[in-house]
Amino acid sequence: MAQSAENKFPQWLSYFPRIDSTNNYAMQLVDDGLARHGMVVQAGHQTSGRGQRGNSWQNDAGNVMMSLVVRPVMLAEQQFALSMLVACTIAKYLQNLYQQWQVAIKWPNDIYINDKKACGLLIENIFRGMQWSWAVVGIGLNVNQTNFPADMPNATSLAAASGLRYDLLETVTDLRSGILNAVNLWKPTNFEGLQATYNALLFEKNQIRKFRLRDSGRQFDAAVLEVDADGRLLLLTHTGVQAFQSGMLDWLP
Ligand code: BTN
């Protein structure tokens, strides 16, 4: 049963103290024809939380692990628009929560506070024929976790970065309404403005960083320029400007 006996949860929320992955559950709702725009699946603990590129996602009961189901209103070829919209909405929400933070989006859609990762997104899109019918927006936001394993030196949380504690249900409610609002107000003519907002928040913009190509393992230094309309990262390498698709590159420390 999803919700507790006290019934303290809003009707749009299915809360599971323990589940394999909120994204898996939300994808199943879509498959079963039970998905509704705005539904949220939230977990206290995920036994198989999924991250980008087949990685697992670590668990901490003090964090937000949620999947928001949306009916995207973007064109099918603009899947990166939803990713940018969600990342920008969360980044702006965090920036408002605590003005002293330096909030940035590490391409393609990790959200950083003061140079450390606070939030990861796993957006899964469901097509019926040519029609983009649903998106499951998986959000892992580190909220009240203050101890991180030694192998995660680059992670932070809202509590670790501010010294404050946060209410998880309030955070989930705010994230949901911010993202739904942005999706509901979306118009294709907003694309360029969204891309500009995203690029203004881009992590390490104009900085020289070390990268590694996933296929060949080759490492190189390059300056981070911007993200183009296809969601590719433009880097200034020693041979000129090159565009990289998500998944081609690793950022090295
Ligand atoms: C990343 O690798 O940075 C993306 C992490 C996404 C994790 C969230 S937690 C809630 C949702 N359910 C999952 O299994 N994954 C996402």
Tab-separated table of C-alpha atoms and ligand atoms in Angstrom, residues 20-24 46 48-53 55-57 64-67 109-110 117 119-122 137-141, ligand 1:
chain	number	residue	atom	x	y	z
A	20	ASP	CA	13.136	-0.688	-5.913
A	21	SER	CA	13.115	2.598	-7.839
A	22	THR	CA	10.542	5.370	-8.070
A	23	ASN	CA	11.297	5.663	-11.802
A	24	ASN	CA	10.537	1.952	-12.284
A	46	GLN	CA	15.265	2.704	-2.912
A	48	SER	CA	17.762	-0.272	-6.848
A	49	GLY	CA	17.840	3.478	-7.361
A	50	ARG	CA	19.002	4.207	-10.891
A	51	GLY	CA	21.329	6.966	-12.022
A	52	GLN	CA	22.573	8.138	-15.398
A	53	ARG	CA	24.391	5.710	-17.726
A	55	ASN	CA	24.914	3.724	-12.571
A	56	SER	CA	23.180	3.077	-9.274
A	57	TRP	CA	21.951	5.966	-7.132
A	64	VAL	CA	14.408	13.442	-1.845
A	65	MET	CA	14.040	10.504	-4.201
A	66	MET	CA	11.062	11.153	-6.415
A	67	SER	CA	9.648	10.681	-9.896
A	109	ASN	CA	21.600	17.920	-16.070
A	110	ASP	CA	23.393	17.625	-12.729
A	117	LYS	CA	26.764	17.816	-6.851
A	119	CYS	CA	20.992	16.847	-7.469
A	120	GLY	CA	20.866	14.346	-10.328
A	121	LEU	CA	18.122	13.820	-12.884
A	122	LEU	CA	17.077	10.700	-14.741
A	137	VAL	CA	11.283	12.929	-14.336
A	138	GLY	CA	13.396	11.158	-11.720
A	139	ILE	CA	14.958	13.526	-9.204
A	140	GLY	CA	17.554	12.634	-6.604
A	141	LEU	CA	18.110	15.730	-4.473
B	1	BTN	C1	22.206	10.769	-11.810
B	1	BTN	O1	22.895	9.785	-12.135
B	1	BTN	O2	22.741	11.813	-11.456
B	1	BTN	C2	20.703	10.688	-11.828
B	1	BTN	C3	20.173	10.211	-10.515
B	1	BTN	C4	18.660	10.100	-10.463
B	1	BTN	C5	18.219	9.437	-9.180
B	1	BTN	C6	16.743	9.514	-8.990
B	1	BTN	S1	16.264	9.084	-7.340
B	1	BTN	C7	14.593	9.020	-7.828
B	1	BTN	C8	14.540	8.410	-9.210
B	1	BTN	N1	14.452	6.963	-9.129
B	1	BTN	C9	15.537	6.368	-9.615
B	1	BTN	O3	15.733	5.127	-9.649
B	1	BTN	N2	16.410	7.283	-10.042
B	1	BTN	C10	15.892	8.627	-9.893
